[in-house]
Amino acid sequence: MSRKIAVLGAGISGLACAVRLQEHGHAVTVVTADEPAGTVSRLAAAVWYPTRTAADPRVLTWAHRTYDELSAQAAAGVPGVVPRPTRMILRGPHATPWWAAAVPDFTAAPGEWRFTVPSVEMEVYLQWLLDRFEAAGGRVVRHKVGRLSDVPRVAGGADVVVNASGLAARDLAADPAVHPARGQIVGVANPGLVTSVRDEEHPAGMTYVHPRSRDVVLGGTFQPGVWDTTVDPATTAAILARCLELVPELAGAAVLWQAAGLRPARHGGARVELDPVELPGGARVVHDYGHGGAGVTLAWGCADEVVTLISGAAGA
């Protein structure tokens, strides 16, 4: 049954939900305070990897489905999506990771894991998603809402609201488990790198080198509870030093940009569920937020579950 659905949020989770719901025949309006280029998703290094997520069967399903969707998009030539060979440096013995089942070429080598995963250049990809959504008849309404109950009216009528509001869900959904996890990254000119390298156990902090078509994203930090988005020069210097140690080919690469953003984390993991309480007027709410640093890694799998939850709500 076709529904009138409002998706709150235009980051990767919101746009993935909007596109997927359109594909299932629903009339969808995206309500957003910011354009996609202004969301925190724009800052994501965006290499598939379920960072700081629980070894939960639901999360594995979301990650696996997203891996398959992004891989299919890369094969179809979707802008900004490419398969990226990856090396994960290990600083001690490790069992096979719980997410390896989602990655067909996962290989354990001495001192490292090797695998190929989708990489996404977010500014290009978010624009492609938005263009696809609007070309299929989707509407985007720029409006900052103060309550979830405002969304149906702002959208011009909706009987379902998908709450993909990220960090704002802390207030909108009255969910104190939602909190920021500050990340700072640096972009440098690409000297010809094609392989992503990770060292999650570096003694000086998480370290990653993610090549893109024109630059390389270097990171990083993961600071729960920190709200400050001011770039710290000392942190930038430390990131550059760690990444140069990890990948010496970066020596002399020009710094192009620096950025800090707030990942929308949540104690207990992402919330993807039908709210048992209806909004005034009878609209149902399906939540899809709290993905932390794994939004790109889980987006399409979570969008599939949102579709399933809305289909189930039709008879509720």
PDB file of C-alpha atoms in Angstrom:
ATOM      1  CA  MET A   1       0.000   0.000   0.000  1.00  0.00           C
ATOM      2  CA  SER A   2       1.369   3.404  -0.975  1.00  0.00           C
ATOM      3  CA  ARG A   3       1.897   5.793   1.943  1.00  0.00           C
ATOM      4  CA  LYS A   4       2.642   9.514   2.285  1.00  0.00           C
ATOM      5  CA  ILE A   5       5.975   9.511   4.078  1.00  0.00           C
ATOM      6  CA  ALA A   6       8.090  12.337   5.477  1.00  0.00           C
ATOM      7  CA  VAL A   7      11.778  11.601   6.024  1.00  0.00           C
ATOM      8  CA  LEU A   8      13.373  13.909   8.567  1.00  0.00           C
ATOM      9  CA  GLY A   9      17.033  14.427   7.673  1.00  0.00           C
ATOM     10  CA  ALA A  10      19.035  14.673   4.445  1.00  0.00           C
ATOM     11  CA  GLY A  11      22.238  12.935   5.463  1.00  0.00           C
ATOM     12  CA  ILE A  12      23.181   9.512   4.130  1.00  0.00           C
ATOM     13  CA  SER A  13      20.610   7.689   6.298  1.00  0.00           C
ATOM     14  CA  GLY A  14      17.747  10.006   5.369  1.00  0.00           C
ATOM     15  CA  LEU A  15      18.452  10.019   1.636  1.00  0.00           C
ATOM     16  CA  ALA A  16      18.954   6.248   1.498  1.00  0.00           C
ATOM     17  CA  CYS A  17      15.568   5.813   3.198  1.00  0.00           C
ATOM     18  CA  ALA A  18      13.923   8.340   0.881  1.00  0.00           C
ATOM     19  CA  VAL A  19      15.213   6.649  -2.272  1.00  0.00           C
ATOM     20  CA  ARG A  20      14.381   3.146  -1.062  1.00  0.00           C
ATOM     21  CA  LEU A  21      10.857   4.141  -0.033  1.00  0.00           C
ATOM     22  CA  GLN A  22      10.302   5.741  -3.446  1.00  0.00           C
ATOM     23  CA  GLU A  23      11.388   2.484  -5.075  1.00  0.00           C
ATOM     24  CA  HIS A  24       8.602   0.765  -3.120  1.00  0.00           C
ATOM     25  CA  GLY A  25       5.962   3.134  -4.474  1.00  0.00           C
ATOM     26  CA  HIS A  26       5.592   5.585  -1.617  1.00  0.00           C
ATOM     27  CA  ALA A  27       5.186   9.363  -1.981  1.00  0.00           C
ATOM     28  CA  VAL A  28       8.152  10.794  -0.083  1.00  0.00           C
ATOM     29  CA  THR A  29       9.023  14.282   1.179  1.00  0.00           C
ATOM     30  CA  VAL A  30      12.385  14.997   2.801  1.00  0.00           C
ATOM     31  CA  VAL A  31      12.303  17.604   5.558  1.00  0.00           C
ATOM     32  CA  THR A  32      15.718  18.972   6.440  1.00  0.00           C
ATOM     33  CA  ALA A  33      17.261  21.892   8.263  1.00  0.00           C
ATOM     34  CA  ASP A  34      20.349  21.640   6.045  1.00  0.00           C
ATOM     35  CA  GLU A  35      21.074  20.773   2.452  1.00  0.00           C
ATOM     36  CA  PRO A  36      22.866  17.386   2.095  1.00  0.00           C
ATOM     37  CA  ALA A  37      26.119  19.269   1.476  1.00  0.00           C
ATOM     38  CA  GLY A  38      25.674  20.876   4.894  1.00  0.00           C
ATOM     39  CA  THR A  39      25.126  17.668   6.872  1.00  0.00           C
ATOM     40  CA  VAL A  40      27.791  15.843   8.865  1.00  0.00           C
ATOM     41  CA  SER A  41      27.592  13.034   6.257  1.00  0.00           C
ATOM     42  CA  ARG A  42      29.513  15.315   3.913  1.00  0.00           C
ATOM     43  CA  LEU A  43      32.574  15.000   6.173  1.00  0.00           C
ATOM     44  CA  ALA A  44      32.582  11.205   6.339  1.00  0.00           C
ATOM     45  CA  ALA A  45      35.726   9.464   5.125  1.00  0.00           C
ATOM     46  CA  ALA A  46      33.152   6.961   3.917  1.00  0.00           C
ATOM     47  CA  VAL A  47      35.032   3.722   3.414  1.00  0.00           C
ATOM     48  CA  TRP A  48      32.808   0.747   4.306  1.00  0.00           C
ATOM     49  CA  TYR A  49      33.820  -0.472   7.735  1.00  0.00           C
ATOM     50  CA  PRO A  50      31.569  -1.108  10.773  1.00  0.00           C
ATOM     51  CA  THR A  51      33.716   0.968  13.105  1.00  0.00           C
ATOM     52  CA  ARG A  52      32.768   0.885  16.777  1.00  0.00           C
ATOM     53  CA  THR A  53      29.609  -1.113  16.165  1.00  0.00           C
ATOM     54  CA  ALA A  54      28.491  -4.154  18.104  1.00  0.00           C
ATOM     55  CA  ALA A  55      28.803  -7.714  16.878  1.00  0.00           C
ATOM     56  CA  ASP A  56      25.043  -7.985  16.567  1.00  0.00           C
ATOM     57  CA  PRO A  57      23.204 -10.073  13.927  1.00  0.00           C
ATOM     58  CA  ARG A  58      21.047  -7.072  12.961  1.00  0.00           C
ATOM     59  CA  VAL A  59      24.112  -4.888  12.472  1.00  0.00           C
ATOM     60  CA  LEU A  60      25.775  -7.579  10.360  1.00  0.00           C
ATOM     61  CA  THR A  61      22.652  -7.754   8.184  1.00  0.00           C
ATOM     62  CA  TRP A  62      22.607  -3.964   7.741  1.00  0.00           C
ATOM     63  CA  ALA A  63      26.332  -3.904   6.950  1.00  0.00           C
ATOM     64  CA  HIS A  64      26.098  -6.831   4.527  1.00  0.00           C
ATOM     65  CA  ARG A  65      23.172  -5.345   2.613  1.00  0.00           C
ATOM     66  CA  THR A  66      24.913  -1.982   2.404  1.00  0.00           C
ATOM     67  CA  TYR A  67      28.115  -3.615   1.172  1.00  0.00           C
ATOM     68  CA  ASP A  68      26.145  -5.365  -1.573  1.00  0.00           C
ATOM     69  CA  GLU A  69      24.219  -2.214  -2.549  1.00  0.00           C
ATOM     70  CA  LEU A  70      27.292   0.010  -2.726  1.00  0.00           C
ATOM     71  CA  SER A  71      29.222  -2.667  -4.633  1.00  0.00           C
ATOM     72  CA  ALA A  72      26.399  -2.873  -7.172  1.00  0.00           C
ATOM     73  CA  GLN A  73      26.356   0.914  -7.467  1.00  0.00           C
ATOM     74  CA  ALA A  74      30.119   0.971  -8.043  1.00  0.00           C
ATOM     75  CA  ALA A  75      29.744  -1.634 -10.783  1.00  0.00           C
ATOM     76  CA  ALA A  76      26.989   0.483 -12.352  1.00  0.00           C
ATOM     77  CA  GLY A  77      29.195   3.577 -12.404  1.00  0.00           C
ATOM     78  CA  VAL A  78      27.393   5.594  -9.736  1.00  0.00           C
ATOM     79  CA  PRO A  79      29.390   8.806  -9.192  1.00  0.00           C
ATOM     80  CA  GLY A  80      31.755   8.739  -6.252  1.00  0.00           C
ATOM     81  CA  VAL A  81      31.494   5.016  -5.466  1.00  0.00           C
ATOM     82  CA  VAL A  82      34.510   2.749  -6.107  1.00  0.00           C
ATOM     83  CA  PRO A  83      35.844  -0.534  -4.687  1.00  0.00           C
ATOM     84  CA  ARG A  84      38.838   0.224  -2.472  1.00  0.00           C
ATOM     85  CA  PRO A  85      41.567  -2.302  -1.525  1.00  0.00           C
ATOM     86  CA  THR A  86      42.229  -2.026   2.191  1.00  0.00           C
ATOM     87  CA  ARG A  87      44.885  -3.087   4.691  1.00  0.00           C
ATOM     88  CA  MET A  88      44.098  -3.244   8.397  1.00  0.00           C
ATOM     89  CA  ILE A  89      47.268  -3.238  10.497  1.00  0.00           C
ATOM     90  CA  LEU A  90      47.127  -5.573  13.510  1.00  0.00           C
ATOM     91  CA  ARG A  91      49.224  -5.033  16.636  1.00  0.00           C
ATOM     92  CA  GLY A  92      48.614  -8.442  18.150  1.00  0.00           C
ATOM     93  CA  PRO A  93      46.708 -11.698  17.630  1.00  0.00           C
ATOM     94  CA  HIS A  94      43.134 -11.268  16.386  1.00  0.00           C
ATOM     95  CA  ALA A  95      40.337 -13.688  15.631  1.00  0.00           C
ATOM     96  CA  THR A  96      38.477 -13.283  12.353  1.00  0.00           C
ATOM     97  CA  PRO A  97      36.266 -10.210  12.797  1.00  0.00           C
ATOM     98  CA  TRP A  98      32.522 -10.657  13.101  1.00  0.00           C
ATOM     99  CA  TRP A  99      31.889  -8.562   9.969  1.00  0.00           C
ATOM    100  CA  ALA A 100      34.142 -10.630   7.683  1.00  0.00           C
ATOM    101  CA  ALA A 101      31.141 -12.625   6.408  1.00  0.00           C
ATOM    102  CA  ALA A 102      29.992  -9.511   4.547  1.00  0.00           C
ATOM    103  CA  VAL A 103      33.284  -9.103   2.654  1.00  0.00           C
ATOM    104  CA  PRO A 104      33.893 -11.746  -0.052  1.00  0.00           C
ATOM    105  CA  ASP A 105      37.690 -11.344  -0.351  1.00  0.00           C
ATOM    106  CA  PHE A 106      38.559 -10.976   3.340  1.00  0.00           C
ATOM    107  CA  THR A 107      42.025 -12.447   3.949  1.00  0.00           C
ATOM    108  CA  ALA A 108      44.049 -12.724   7.151  1.00  0.00           C
ATOM    109  CA  ALA A 109      47.749 -12.150   6.449  1.00  0.00           C
ATOM    110  CA  PRO A 110      50.654 -11.910   8.916  1.00  0.00           C
ATOM    111  CA  GLY A 111      50.182  -8.700  10.881  1.00  0.00           C
ATOM    112  CA  GLU A 112      47.215  -7.456   8.911  1.00  0.00           C
ATOM    113  CA  TRP A 113      43.835  -8.106   7.358  1.00  0.00           C
ATOM    114  CA  ARG A 114      43.296  -7.435   3.660  1.00  0.00           C
ATOM    115  CA  PHE A 115      39.959  -6.849   1.956  1.00  0.00           C
ATOM    116  CA  THR A 116      38.192  -4.793  -0.679  1.00  0.00           C
ATOM    117  CA  VAL A 117      35.280  -2.568   0.324  1.00  0.00           C
ATOM    118  CA  PRO A 118      33.251   0.235  -1.271  1.00  0.00           C
ATOM    119  CA  SER A 119      34.561   3.770  -0.841  1.00  0.00           C
ATOM    120  CA  VAL A 120      32.288   6.788  -1.286  1.00  0.00           C
ATOM    121  CA  GLU A 121      33.166  10.412  -2.065  1.00  0.00           C
ATOM    122  CA  MET A 122      30.328  11.943  -0.126  1.00  0.00           C
ATOM    123  CA  GLU A 123      29.835  15.349  -1.720  1.00  0.00           C
ATOM    124  CA  VAL A 124      29.422  13.736  -5.137  1.00  0.00           C
ATOM    125  CA  TYR A 125      27.356  10.831  -3.829  1.00  0.00           C
ATOM    126  CA  LEU A 126      24.952  12.880  -1.700  1.00  0.00           C
ATOM    127  CA  GLN A 127      24.225  15.093  -4.699  1.00  0.00           C
ATOM    128  CA  TRP A 128      23.612  12.012  -6.867  1.00  0.00           C
ATOM    129  CA  LEU A 129      21.149  10.664  -4.283  1.00  0.00           C
ATOM    130  CA  LEU A 130      19.365  13.993  -4.073  1.00  0.00           C
ATOM    131  CA  ASP A 131      19.145  14.303  -7.858  1.00  0.00           C
ATOM    132  CA  ARG A 132      17.826  10.740  -8.131  1.00  0.00           C
ATOM    133  CA  PHE A 133      15.234  11.395  -5.440  1.00  0.00           C
ATOM    134  CA  GLU A 134      13.982  14.631  -6.993  1.00  0.00           C
ATOM    135  CA  ALA A 135      13.986  13.216 -10.533  1.00  0.00           C
ATOM    136  CA  ALA A 136      11.612  10.496  -9.320  1.00  0.00           C
ATOM    137  CA  GLY A 137       9.191  13.120  -7.985  1.00  0.00           C
ATOM    138  CA  GLY A 138      10.487  13.512  -4.447  1.00  0.00           C
ATOM    139  CA  ARG A 139      10.119  16.826  -2.627  1.00  0.00           C
ATOM    140  CA  VAL A 140      12.643  18.499  -0.338  1.00  0.00           C
ATOM    141  CA  VAL A 141      11.408  21.017   2.247  1.00  0.00           C
ATOM    142  CA  ARG A 142      13.973  23.148   4.068  1.00  0.00           C
ATOM    143  CA  HIS A 143      12.677  23.611   7.604  1.00  0.00           C
ATOM    144  CA  LYS A 144      14.101  23.152  11.092  1.00  0.00           C
ATOM    145  CA  VAL A 145      11.485  21.419  13.179  1.00  0.00           C
ATOM    146  CA  GLY A 146      11.304  21.630  16.949  1.00  0.00           C
ATOM    147  CA  ARG A 147       9.157  18.526  17.474  1.00  0.00           C
ATOM    148  CA  LEU A 148       8.498  15.329  15.578  1.00  0.00           C
ATOM    149  CA  SER A 149       4.811  16.180  15.704  1.00  0.00           C
ATOM    150  CA  ASP A 150       5.520  19.192  13.451  1.00  0.00           C
ATOM    151  CA  VAL A 151       6.858  17.055  10.602  1.00  0.00           C
ATOM    152  CA  PRO A 152       3.581  15.894   8.983  1.00  0.00           C
ATOM    153  CA  ARG A 153       2.351  19.484   8.723  1.00  0.00           C
ATOM    154  CA  VAL A 154       5.672  20.792   7.371  1.00  0.00           C
ATOM    155  CA  ALA A 155       5.708  17.995   4.785  1.00  0.00           C
ATOM    156  CA  GLY A 156       2.218  18.897   3.589  1.00  0.00           C
ATOM    157  CA  GLY A 157       0.706  15.783   5.079  1.00  0.00           C
ATOM    158  CA  ALA A 158       2.232  12.439   5.997  1.00  0.00           C
ATOM    159  CA  ASP A 159       0.981   9.329   7.694  1.00  0.00           C
ATOM    160  CA  VAL A 160       4.505   8.053   8.454  1.00  0.00           C
ATOM    161  CA  VAL A 161       7.563   9.978   9.663  1.00  0.00           C
ATOM    162  CA  VAL A 162      11.016   8.447   9.314  1.00  0.00           C
ATOM    163  CA  ASN A 163      13.221  10.011  11.957  1.00  0.00           C
ATOM    164  CA  ALA A 164      16.699  10.083  10.417  1.00  0.00           C
ATOM    165  CA  SER A 165      17.685  13.256  12.231  1.00  0.00           C
ATOM    166  CA  GLY A 166      21.055  12.066  13.513  1.00  0.00           C
ATOM    167  CA  LEU A 167      22.361  13.972  16.513  1.00  0.00           C
ATOM    168  CA  ALA A 168      19.165  16.056  16.664  1.00  0.00           C
ATOM    169  CA  ALA A 169      17.302  12.893  17.690  1.00  0.00           C
ATOM    170  CA  ARG A 170      18.675  13.449  21.196  1.00  0.00           C
ATOM    171  CA  ASP A 171      16.046  16.185  21.602  1.00  0.00           C
ATOM    172  CA  LEU A 172      13.461  15.284  18.964  1.00  0.00           C
ATOM    173  CA  ALA A 173      13.095  11.701  20.188  1.00  0.00           C
ATOM    174  CA  ALA A 174      13.899  12.565  23.836  1.00  0.00           C
ATOM    175  CA  ASP A 175      16.699   9.992  23.698  1.00  0.00           C
ATOM    176  CA  PRO A 176      19.559  10.789  26.112  1.00  0.00           C
ATOM    177  CA  ALA A 177      21.562   7.843  24.727  1.00  0.00           C
ATOM    178  CA  VAL A 178      22.323   9.958  21.627  1.00  0.00           C
ATOM    179  CA  HIS A 179      25.600  11.831  21.920  1.00  0.00           C
ATOM    180  CA  PRO A 180      28.295  13.309  19.695  1.00  0.00           C
ATOM    181  CA  ALA A 181      31.557  11.539  18.913  1.00  0.00           C
ATOM    182  CA  ARG A 182      33.856  14.262  17.604  1.00  0.00           C
ATOM    183  CA  GLY A 183      36.050  13.432  14.648  1.00  0.00           C
ATOM    184  CA  GLN A 184      38.836  15.519  13.136  1.00  0.00           C
ATOM    185  CA  ILE A 185      40.319  14.779   9.716  1.00  0.00           C
ATOM    186  CA  VAL A 186      42.816  16.251   7.280  1.00  0.00           C
ATOM    187  CA  GLY A 187      42.787  16.210   3.479  1.00  0.00           C
ATOM    188  CA  VAL A 188      46.066  16.115   1.556  1.00  0.00           C
ATOM    189  CA  ALA A 189      46.935  15.916  -2.122  1.00  0.00           C
ATOM    190  CA  ASN A 190      46.955  12.344  -3.396  1.00  0.00           C
ATOM    191  CA  PRO A 191      50.493  11.276  -4.422  1.00  0.00           C
ATOM    192  CA  GLY A 192      49.095   8.270  -6.296  1.00  0.00           C
ATOM    193  CA  LEU A 193      47.725   6.107  -3.469  1.00  0.00           C
ATOM    194  CA  VAL A 194      44.919   3.628  -4.189  1.00  0.00           C
ATOM    195  CA  THR A 195      44.884   1.440  -1.052  1.00  0.00           C
ATOM    196  CA  SER A 196      43.237   2.415   2.223  1.00  0.00           C
ATOM    197  CA  VAL A 197      45.290   1.667   5.323  1.00  0.00           C
ATOM    198  CA  ARG A 198      43.921   1.470   8.876  1.00  0.00           C
ATOM    199  CA  ASP A 199      45.631   1.176  12.252  1.00  0.00           C
ATOM    200  CA  GLU A 200      42.839   1.198  14.803  1.00  0.00           C
ATOM    201  CA  GLU A 201      45.220   0.239  17.628  1.00  0.00           C
ATOM    202  CA  HIS A 202      47.909   2.869  17.079  1.00  0.00           C
ATOM    203  CA  PRO A 203      49.114   3.844  20.579  1.00  0.00           C
ATOM    204  CA  ALA A 204      48.739   7.550  19.747  1.00  0.00           C
ATOM    205  CA  GLY A 205      45.186   7.190  18.460  1.00  0.00           C
ATOM    206  CA  MET A 206      43.115   5.690  15.656  1.00  0.00           C
ATOM    207  CA  THR A 207      44.886   6.192  12.338  1.00  0.00           C
ATOM    208  CA  TYR A 208      43.616   5.829   8.783  1.00  0.00           C
ATOM    209  CA  VAL A 209      44.631   6.804   5.275  1.00  0.00           C
ATOM    210  CA  HIS A 210      41.780   6.776   2.742  1.00  0.00           C
ATOM    211  CA  PRO A 211      42.667   7.755  -0.853  1.00  0.00           C
ATOM    212  CA  ARG A 212      40.073   9.398  -3.071  1.00  0.00           C
ATOM    213  CA  SER A 213      40.180  10.593  -6.667  1.00  0.00           C
ATOM    214  CA  ARG A 214      41.791  13.967  -5.914  1.00  0.00           C
ATOM    215  CA  ASP A 215      42.862  13.825  -2.270  1.00  0.00           C
ATOM    216  CA  VAL A 216      43.541  11.528   0.669  1.00  0.00           C
ATOM    217  CA  VAL A 217      41.509  11.660   3.880  1.00  0.00           C
ATOM    218  CA  LEU A 218      43.729  11.282   6.943  1.00  0.00           C
ATOM    219  CA  GLY A 219      42.417  10.633  10.423  1.00  0.00           C
ATOM    220  CA  GLY A 220      41.510  10.686  13.003  1.00  0.00           C
ATOM    221  CA  THR A 221      39.832  11.079  16.350  1.00  0.00           C
ATOM    222  CA  PHE A 222      36.823   9.563  18.085  1.00  0.00           C
ATOM    223  CA  GLN A 223      35.904  11.709  21.092  1.00  0.00           C
ATOM    224  CA  PRO A 224      32.567  10.767  22.697  1.00  0.00           C
ATOM    225  CA  GLY A 225      30.697  13.585  24.376  1.00  0.00           C
ATOM    226  CA  VAL A 226      32.744  16.389  22.796  1.00  0.00           C
ATOM    227  CA  TRP A 227      30.615  19.031  21.031  1.00  0.00           C
ATOM    228  CA  ASP A 228      33.379  21.337  19.775  1.00  0.00           C
ATOM    229  CA  THR A 229      33.775  21.458  15.979  1.00  0.00           C
ATOM    230  CA  THR A 230      36.733  23.848  15.999  1.00  0.00           C
ATOM    231  CA  VAL A 231      39.752  22.392  14.185  1.00  0.00           C
ATOM    232  CA  ASP A 232      42.622  21.901  16.627  1.00  0.00           C
ATOM    233  CA  PRO A 233      46.068  22.531  15.031  1.00  0.00           C
ATOM    234  CA  ALA A 234      47.841  20.195  17.456  1.00  0.00           C
ATOM    235  CA  THR A 235      45.451  17.384  16.543  1.00  0.00           C
ATOM    236  CA  THR A 236      46.064  18.051  12.849  1.00  0.00           C
ATOM    237  CA  ALA A 237      49.813  17.816  13.394  1.00  0.00           C
ATOM    238  CA  ALA A 238      49.432  14.556  15.314  1.00  0.00           C
ATOM    239  CA  ILE A 239      47.223  13.046  12.601  1.00  0.00           C
ATOM    240  CA  LEU A 240      49.740  13.992   9.911  1.00  0.00           C
ATOM    241  CA  ALA A 241      52.603  12.457  11.912  1.00  0.00           C
ATOM    242  CA  ARG A 242      50.771   9.173  12.529  1.00  0.00           C
ATOM    243  CA  CYS A 243      49.656   8.844   8.934  1.00  0.00           C
ATOM    244  CA  LEU A 244      53.133   9.590   7.569  1.00  0.00           C
ATOM    245  CA  GLU A 245      54.531   6.893   9.851  1.00  0.00           C
ATOM    246  CA  LEU A 246      51.897   4.473   8.529  1.00  0.00           C
ATOM    247  CA  VAL A 247      52.228   5.433   4.840  1.00  0.00           C
ATOM    248  CA  PRO A 248      55.628   7.057   4.094  1.00  0.00           C
ATOM    249  CA  GLU A 249      54.503   7.850   0.516  1.00  0.00           C
ATOM    250  CA  LEU A 250      52.595  10.771   2.021  1.00  0.00           C
ATOM    251  CA  ALA A 251      55.844  12.671   2.645  1.00  0.00           C
ATOM    252  CA  GLY A 252      55.549  16.146   1.150  1.00  0.00           C
ATOM    253  CA  ALA A 253      51.835  15.859   0.291  1.00  0.00           C
ATOM    254  CA  ALA A 254      50.258  19.305   0.489  1.00  0.00           C
ATOM    255  CA  VAL A 255      47.556  19.868   3.088  1.00  0.00           C
ATOM    256  CA  LEU A 256      44.382  20.873   1.216  1.00  0.00           C
ATOM    257  CA  TRP A 257      41.825  21.151   3.994  1.00  0.00           C
ATOM    258  CA  GLN A 258      41.028  20.337   7.619  1.00  0.00           C
ATOM    259  CA  ALA A 259      37.664  19.635   9.244  1.00  0.00           C
ATOM    260  CA  ALA A 260      35.998  18.514  12.454  1.00  0.00           C
ATOM    261  CA  GLY A 261      32.488  17.118  12.806  1.00  0.00           C
ATOM    262  CA  LEU A 262      30.184  15.330  15.218  1.00  0.00           C
ATOM    263  CA  ARG A 263      29.259  11.734  14.518  1.00  0.00           C
ATOM    264  CA  PRO A 264      25.725  10.958  15.726  1.00  0.00           C
ATOM    265  CA  ALA A 265      26.553   8.152  18.160  1.00  0.00           C
ATOM    266  CA  ARG A 266      24.203   6.349  20.522  1.00  0.00           C
ATOM    267  CA  HIS A 267      24.823   4.234  23.612  1.00  0.00           C
ATOM    268  CA  GLY A 268      23.430   0.800  22.823  1.00  0.00           C
ATOM    269  CA  GLY A 269      23.842   1.215  19.065  1.00  0.00           C
ATOM    270  CA  ALA A 270      21.644   2.482  16.276  1.00  0.00           C
ATOM    271  CA  ARG A 271      17.904   2.729  16.836  1.00  0.00           C
ATOM    272  CA  VAL A 272      15.948   1.316  13.919  1.00  0.00           C
ATOM    273  CA  GLU A 273      12.412   0.573  15.052  1.00  0.00           C
ATOM    274  CA  LEU A 274       8.740   1.512  14.889  1.00  0.00           C
ATOM    275  CA  ASP A 275       7.801   3.830  17.718  1.00  0.00           C
ATOM    276  CA  PRO A 276       4.858   2.328  19.624  1.00  0.00           C
ATOM    277  CA  VAL A 277       3.395   5.802  20.222  1.00  0.00           C
ATOM    278  CA  GLU A 278       1.549   7.584  17.412  1.00  0.00           C
ATOM    279  CA  LEU A 279       1.983  11.287  16.814  1.00  0.00           C
ATOM    280  CA  PRO A 280      -1.014  13.571  17.391  1.00  0.00           C
ATOM    281  CA  GLY A 281      -3.193  13.053  14.321  1.00  0.00           C
ATOM    282  CA  GLY A 282      -2.240   9.389  14.033  1.00  0.00           C
ATOM    283  CA  ALA A 283       1.025   9.445  12.065  1.00  0.00           C
ATOM    284  CA  ARG A 284       3.452   6.647  12.917  1.00  0.00           C
ATOM    285  CA  VAL A 285       7.175   7.185  13.496  1.00  0.00           C
ATOM    286  CA  VAL A 286       9.971   4.876  12.391  1.00  0.00           C
ATOM    287  CA  HIS A 287      13.350   5.752  13.885  1.00  0.00           C
ATOM    288  CA  ASP A 288      16.640   5.368  12.020  1.00  0.00           C
ATOM    289  CA  TYR A 289      19.414   7.150  13.889  1.00  0.00           C
ATOM    290  CA  GLY A 290      22.437   6.658  16.133  1.00  0.00           C
ATOM    291  CA  HIS A 291      24.846   5.077  13.624  1.00  0.00           C
ATOM    292  CA  GLY A 292      27.914   6.864  14.961  1.00  0.00           C
ATOM    293  CA  GLY A 293      30.857   6.538  12.572  1.00  0.00           C
ATOM    294  CA  ALA A 294      29.204   3.756  10.563  1.00  0.00           C
ATOM    295  CA  GLY A 295      26.437   5.680   8.819  1.00  0.00           C
ATOM    296  CA  VAL A 296      27.685   4.970   5.309  1.00  0.00           C
ATOM    297  CA  THR A 297      28.399   1.349   6.274  1.00  0.00           C
ATOM    298  CA  LEU A 298      24.854   0.706   7.515  1.00  0.00           C
ATOM    299  CA  ALA A 299      22.690   3.152   5.541  1.00  0.00           C
ATOM    300  CA  TRP A 300      21.187   0.924   2.875  1.00  0.00           C
ATOM    301  CA  GLY A 301      20.646  -2.050   5.167  1.00  0.00           C
ATOM    302  CA  CYS A 302      18.868   0.185   7.668  1.00  0.00           C
ATOM    303  CA  ALA A 303      16.801   1.707   4.843  1.00  0.00           C
ATOM    304  CA  ASP A 304      15.675  -1.796   3.871  1.00  0.00           C
ATOM    305  CA  GLU A 305      14.573  -2.427   7.446  1.00  0.00           C
ATOM    306  CA  VAL A 306      12.711   0.895   7.521  1.00  0.00           C
ATOM    307  CA  VAL A 307      10.771  -0.215   4.440  1.00  0.00           C
ATOM    308  CA  THR A 308       9.895  -3.491   6.184  1.00  0.00           C
ATOM    309  CA  LEU A 309       8.817  -1.714   9.377  1.00  0.00           C
ATOM    310  CA  ILE A 310       6.550   0.665   7.439  1.00  0.00           C
ATOM    311  CA  SER A 311       4.985  -2.237   5.563  1.00  0.00           C
ATOM    312  CA  GLY A 312       4.282  -3.931   8.904  1.00  0.00           C
ATOM    313  CA  ALA A 313       2.836  -0.724  10.346  1.00  0.00           C
ATOM    314  CA  ALA A 314       0.243  -0.615   7.592  1.00  0.00           C
ATOM    315  CA  GLY A 315      -1.701  -3.317   9.373  1.00  0.00           C
ATOM    316  CA  ALA A 316      -0.932  -2.113  12.876  1.00  0.00           C
TER     317      ALA A 316
END
